[in-house]
Structures are given as C-alpha cells and as structure tokens.
Amino acid sequence: MRSTVPAPTAAGFTDPELAADFVRRFHLERPGGLGHRPRLRQVMDEIDRTGTYEHTAEELAFGAKLAWRNAARCIGRLYWRSLVVRDLRHLSSADDVAEQCFEHLRLATNGGRIRPMVSVFAPDRPGRPAPRIVNQQLVRYAGYPAPGGGWTGDPAGVQLAARARDLGWKCGEEPFEVLPLLVQERAGAAPRWYEVPDDAALEVDLTHPEHGWFAELALRWYAVPAISDMTLEIGGVRYPTAPFNGWYMGTEIGARNLADADRYNLLAEVAGRLGLDTSSERTLWRDRALVELNVAVLHSFQEAGVTMADHHTESQRFLKHVAQEKRQGRPTPADWSWIVPPVSGGLTPVYHRYYDPVDPSLRPAFVAREPW
Ligand code: ARG
C-alpha cells in the first residue's frame, strides 16, 4: 500500500505507524463517526500523497486532551477532559500567532476563573515548517545582571531579555517586567517581538494574611502559566506552536519561582523580616520562611479571585484521577519527582506510593521542542 514511506524523522513528514496508532486509539475511546477502518485508509492515502495528513477537528481536540492525560509530570490531570482546544491551524504568520497568543491569555484568564486551554497553530508540513514561539511561557519575567553582582528580576528570564533587547525591545529593568513575545517564522530568520498587552497578562500583588510588611516586598506573580516551547505531537503530526495552560499550584510560585537560589531567591529576605535566627541551618529558618511565602501566594490569589490550587487538594485530586483511570483500565504514568510537591511532600498522599512507569515514546504528548 505504501510505496514511498517517508523517513519518520524528516521534518514535516508523518510516520504512518504513529498515525495508525492514533487513529486506532481515537476510535477505541470515541466510537462512532466514520469508523476506524475507513478513516485509517483515508489517512494512509493522504500520507502517501502528501507526506502527512490533516486531523479532523475532533481528532485534534481529542489528541490534545490525550497529550495532557499522558503528561507524566503533571499533577493536575484530573481535568484533562475539560481542556479547551482552540483550532488555529490556519494561522502561521508571526503577527497572527502573537495576536492569538494574547487572545489565548485573555480567554484562559477568564476574569480569574482560569480555564485550561491550548491554542494549536499550523503544524510542520513537508517543506513548510511551522513558526515557533521563542519564549518558554507566554508570560514570564525578564532578568538582568545587577550592577553590584547577582540579578534583577527572574534569572530564568535573562537570556530571553538579552535577546529581546538585541531586537530593539526597551526594558525598564524592573524586578517583575513581563517579557515580550518572540515569534520566529522560519529557521534562521530574526524573531519578531511583541509587547504583551496589559489586559492580556493578569498579575496578582502578593500580600500576607497576618504580616502587613509583606506587601512592602512588592512581590507579584502572573495568573496564567502558559507553556509555549513544547511540541504537541498527535498521530505523528507535530505542532511546534501549541501554547497550553492550566492553573497554578501555589508551590510552583511560593516554593520554586520565588524561593529557588537560582530564581528570585527570597528566603533570606523573608526570614529577616520574620525576625528569624538565620545563624544556623538548625533553626529551620529557611523552612519557616518558605511556609510563610507559600501562605502569602495562596492568600493573594484567593483575594484576587484567581484560580489556584494548594498542594494538599491537588494531590488528592491527582490520586482520584489515578483511580478513575484505573477503573477505565488505563495506566497513569507519572514521574514521582515531579508529582510530589516541593514543600511538605510527606504530608501529601502522592508521596507515599509509586506510579506506573513513564514511557517516553507514549503519544499523543507534549514533547521537548527540537531545534529547527
Ligand atoms: N512551574 C512553571 C511555573 O512556575 C509552570 C508549569 C506549568 N504549571 C501549571 N500549573 N500548569 O511557571
């Protein structure tokens, strides 16, 4: 049947085996429609003729949901069926991508009631690679080397800030400055940059329910974590521009972004304000400061009416998801070291067990994006 099977690795070509696996899975879980065999024949014919094939809208939506369900590092998978999938496959110019990424942020923010969402732009096709978003997330903060050593802002945003500056972006060197969106249309082409409109990036000022001084730290964080540097792979088709978001779990901000030594590194400052004895590790000043930082994050998002999960609740939800999947006869591959929260691990039920093994070849999936 297939005389000219393209090399599976060639850019934009679709591996027919991956396509067949997906068509089978689709019809297994979503009976009805055209039926498995006729659709498989269509897909194989299309791959023979063009090197790839086009998903139906239903296949795209289902494939994106499966990619979330298969994400071994994600604790938030209970809601995989509710993913909102925006079908933007007809768009591939940098201007359109940027405009629709900002619209994604507005729709996902939803006035604070965060909606899990993915926007799927044009896939890679033979001889026609899709555009790429350079940023790791649609919203993230810039970082700059500080005059006296160390950093201003987010050290994780130093590289992108430098790159954006080279392209002509003017920055204020503020500690929480939203990076522009960089979109590259072709390999080797200079990215275009777009300032994220204020109304697209909701941010929350951080306060503490008991400590008034906390507001003086002038900390903030953005509402929507939207990953933009992973390829969505469905049935052998690669969508390198498919930014997706869920809602935050408090510890991502309170125990990592603001606390990690190579991020905002704020524990010593918080401990000082709390009046803790920092002369010895044995006073557990780091741990005590960390808890108060996390209290502030959860409190502030709640006050602002922005969806955020705490690690206790999200852990329980995850085990509910595992049990639900088991009843469907499906495994839930999970990476323990990503699932267990970075504070109070042993207080959460996800700590006290192991999970189905992670299979890196499982598809559909969000995968690390390969260079052009
Ligand atoms: N940990 C990342 C951050 O702090 C976001 C990863 C995705 N998180 C999520 N809740 N969907 O920005």
PDB file of C-alpha atoms in Angstrom, residues 170-279:
ATOM      1  CA  LYS A 170      13.251  48.588  25.604  1.00  0.00           C
ATOM      2  CA  CYS A 171      13.073  47.359  29.147  1.00  0.00           C
ATOM      3  CA  GLY A 172      12.862  49.182  32.455  1.00  0.00           C
ATOM      4  CA  GLU A 173      14.995  46.713  34.413  1.00  0.00           C
ATOM      5  CA  GLU A 174      12.183  46.245  36.911  1.00  0.00           C
ATOM      6  CA  PRO A 175      12.038  43.099  39.069  1.00  0.00           C
ATOM      7  CA  PHE A 176       8.733  41.926  37.572  1.00  0.00           C
ATOM      8  CA  GLU A 177       8.760  43.037  33.975  1.00  0.00           C
ATOM      9  CA  VAL A 178       6.784  40.926  31.512  1.00  0.00           C
ATOM     10  CA  LEU A 179       8.964  39.808  28.606  1.00  0.00           C
ATOM     11  CA  PRO A 180       7.804  40.476  25.062  1.00  0.00           C
ATOM     12  CA  LEU A 181       6.648  37.542  22.964  1.00  0.00           C
ATOM     13  CA  LEU A 182       9.219  36.481  20.356  1.00  0.00           C
ATOM     14  CA  VAL A 183       7.945  34.606  17.319  1.00  0.00           C
ATOM     15  CA  GLN A 184      10.172  33.145  14.632  1.00  0.00           C
ATOM     16  CA  GLU A 185       8.610  32.416  11.244  1.00  0.00           C
ATOM     17  CA  ARG A 186      11.473  30.448   9.700  1.00  0.00           C
ATOM     18  CA  ALA A 187      14.744  28.823  10.714  1.00  0.00           C
ATOM     19  CA  GLY A 188      17.458  31.448  10.699  1.00  0.00           C
ATOM     20  CA  ALA A 189      15.003  34.356  10.498  1.00  0.00           C
ATOM     21  CA  ALA A 190      15.185  37.000  13.208  1.00  0.00           C
ATOM     22  CA  PRO A 191      12.247  36.641  15.604  1.00  0.00           C
ATOM     23  CA  ARG A 192       9.667  39.414  15.664  1.00  0.00           C
ATOM     24  CA  TRP A 193       8.856  40.746  19.101  1.00  0.00           C
ATOM     25  CA  TYR A 194       5.515  41.827  20.514  1.00  0.00           C
ATOM     26  CA  GLU A 195       4.864  43.588  23.815  1.00  0.00           C
ATOM     27  CA  VAL A 196       2.260  41.616  25.798  1.00  0.00           C
ATOM     28  CA  PRO A 197      -0.758  43.945  26.166  1.00  0.00           C
ATOM     29  CA  ASP A 198      -1.551  44.868  29.782  1.00  0.00           C
ATOM     30  CA  ASP A 199      -5.064  43.461  29.536  1.00  0.00           C
ATOM     31  CA  ALA A 200      -3.693  40.067  28.450  1.00  0.00           C
ATOM     32  CA  ALA A 201      -1.379  39.471  31.407  1.00  0.00           C
ATOM     33  CA  LEU A 202      -3.264  39.462  34.688  1.00  0.00           C
ATOM     34  CA  GLU A 203      -0.938  39.742  37.681  1.00  0.00           C
ATOM     35  CA  VAL A 204      -1.510  39.371  41.411  1.00  0.00           C
ATOM     36  CA  ASP A 205       0.197  41.546  44.034  1.00  0.00           C
ATOM     37  CA  LEU A 206       1.360  39.412  46.927  1.00  0.00           C
ATOM     38  CA  THR A 207       0.265  40.143  50.492  1.00  0.00           C
ATOM     39  CA  HIS A 208       0.277  38.054  53.663  1.00  0.00           C
ATOM     40  CA  PRO A 209      -2.863  37.485  55.755  1.00  0.00           C
ATOM     41  CA  GLU A 210      -1.040  38.323  59.025  1.00  0.00           C
ATOM     42  CA  HIS A 211       2.108  40.260  58.152  1.00  0.00           C
ATOM     43  CA  GLY A 212       1.429  43.755  56.854  1.00  0.00           C
ATOM     44  CA  TRP A 213       5.094  44.275  55.945  1.00  0.00           C
ATOM     45  CA  PHE A 214       4.872  41.555  53.322  1.00  0.00           C
ATOM     46  CA  ALA A 215       3.289  43.981  50.833  1.00  0.00           C
ATOM     47  CA  GLU A 216       6.415  46.173  51.126  1.00  0.00           C
ATOM     48  CA  LEU A 217       8.418  43.448  49.412  1.00  0.00           C
ATOM     49  CA  ALA A 218       6.414  44.443  46.314  1.00  0.00           C
ATOM     50  CA  LEU A 219       6.245  40.898  45.016  1.00  0.00           C
ATOM     51  CA  ARG A 220       3.811  39.777  42.371  1.00  0.00           C
ATOM     52  CA  TRP A 221       3.180  36.903  40.013  1.00  0.00           C
ATOM     53  CA  TYR A 222       1.186  36.355  36.852  1.00  0.00           C
ATOM     54  CA  ALA A 223      -2.063  34.410  36.840  1.00  0.00           C
ATOM     55  CA  VAL A 224      -1.650  32.013  33.914  1.00  0.00           C
ATOM     56  CA  PRO A 225       1.252  29.588  33.447  1.00  0.00           C
ATOM     57  CA  ALA A 226       1.189  29.015  29.665  1.00  0.00           C
ATOM     58  CA  ILE A 227       3.964  26.773  28.335  1.00  0.00           C
ATOM     59  CA  SER A 228       4.929  27.815  24.807  1.00  0.00           C
ATOM     60  CA  ASP A 229       8.118  25.895  23.972  1.00  0.00           C
ATOM     61  CA  MET A 230       6.817  22.344  23.675  1.00  0.00           C
ATOM     62  CA  THR A 231       5.683  20.493  20.575  1.00  0.00           C
ATOM     63  CA  LEU A 232       2.254  18.905  20.647  1.00  0.00           C
ATOM     64  CA  GLU A 233       2.618  15.607  18.814  1.00  0.00           C
ATOM     65  CA  ILE A 234      -0.545  13.783  17.738  1.00  0.00           C
ATOM     66  CA  GLY A 235      -0.588  10.749  15.469  1.00  0.00           C
ATOM     67  CA  GLY A 236       2.811  11.585  14.020  1.00  0.00           C
ATOM     68  CA  VAL A 237       1.883  15.202  13.250  1.00  0.00           C
ATOM     69  CA  ARG A 238       3.948  17.831  15.042  1.00  0.00           C
ATOM     70  CA  TYR A 239       2.503  21.114  16.220  1.00  0.00           C
ATOM     71  CA  PRO A 240       5.509  23.073  17.485  1.00  0.00           C
ATOM     72  CA  THR A 241       3.378  26.122  18.252  1.00  0.00           C
ATOM     73  CA  ALA A 242       0.706  24.970  20.650  1.00  0.00           C
ATOM     74  CA  PRO A 243       0.870  27.021  23.856  1.00  0.00           C
ATOM     75  CA  PHE A 244      -1.116  25.455  26.695  1.00  0.00           C
ATOM     76  CA  ASN A 245      -2.018  26.371  30.233  1.00  0.00           C
ATOM     77  CA  GLY A 246      -3.611  25.059  33.386  1.00  0.00           C
ATOM     78  CA  TRP A 247      -3.877  26.969  36.638  1.00  0.00           C
ATOM     79  CA  TYR A 248      -1.083  27.392  39.129  1.00  0.00           C
ATOM     80  CA  MET A 249      -0.483  25.254  42.168  1.00  0.00           C
ATOM     81  CA  GLY A 250       0.782  27.649  44.853  1.00  0.00           C
ATOM     82  CA  THR A 251       4.070  25.839  45.463  1.00  0.00           C
ATOM     83  CA  GLU A 252       5.236  26.448  41.884  1.00  0.00           C
ATOM     84  CA  ILE A 253       5.493  30.114  42.778  1.00  0.00           C
ATOM     85  CA  GLY A 254       5.997  30.049  46.549  1.00  0.00           C
ATOM     86  CA  ALA A 255       8.396  27.124  46.814  1.00  0.00           C
ATOM     87  CA  ARG A 256      10.213  27.403  43.486  1.00  0.00           C
ATOM     88  CA  ASN A 257       9.953  30.607  41.446  1.00  0.00           C
ATOM     89  CA  LEU A 258      10.326  32.953  44.414  1.00  0.00           C
ATOM     90  CA  ALA A 259      12.423  30.648  46.600  1.00  0.00           C
ATOM     91  CA  ASP A 260      14.945  28.763  44.454  1.00  0.00           C
ATOM     92  CA  ALA A 261      18.506  30.017  44.823  1.00  0.00           C
ATOM     93  CA  ASP A 262      18.750  30.384  41.034  1.00  0.00           C
ATOM     94  CA  ARG A 263      15.383  32.182  40.751  1.00  0.00           C
ATOM     95  CA  TYR A 264      14.140  35.063  42.941  1.00  0.00           C
ATOM     96  CA  ASN A 265      15.987  33.614  45.962  1.00  0.00           C
ATOM     97  CA  LEU A 266      13.846  35.434  48.546  1.00  0.00           C
ATOM     98  CA  LEU A 267      14.072  33.193  51.601  1.00  0.00           C
ATOM     99  CA  ALA A 268      16.781  35.166  53.422  1.00  0.00           C
ATOM    100  CA  GLU A 269      14.863  38.413  52.979  1.00  0.00           C
ATOM    101  CA  VAL A 270      11.582  36.898  54.171  1.00  0.00           C
ATOM    102  CA  ALA A 271      13.342  35.263  57.144  1.00  0.00           C
ATOM    103  CA  GLY A 272      14.916  38.602  58.073  1.00  0.00           C
ATOM    104  CA  ARG A 273      11.527  40.315  58.040  1.00  0.00           C
ATOM    105  CA  LEU A 274      10.085  37.497  60.139  1.00  0.00           C
ATOM    106  CA  GLY A 275      12.883  38.080  62.648  1.00  0.00           C
ATOM    107  CA  LEU A 276      14.136  34.504  62.433  1.00  0.00           C
ATOM    108  CA  ASP A 277      17.550  33.399  63.656  1.00  0.00           C
ATOM    109  CA  THR A 278      19.455  32.680  60.449  1.00  0.00           C
ATOM    110  CA  SER A 279      22.782  31.923  62.138  1.00  0.00           C
TER     111      SER A 279
END
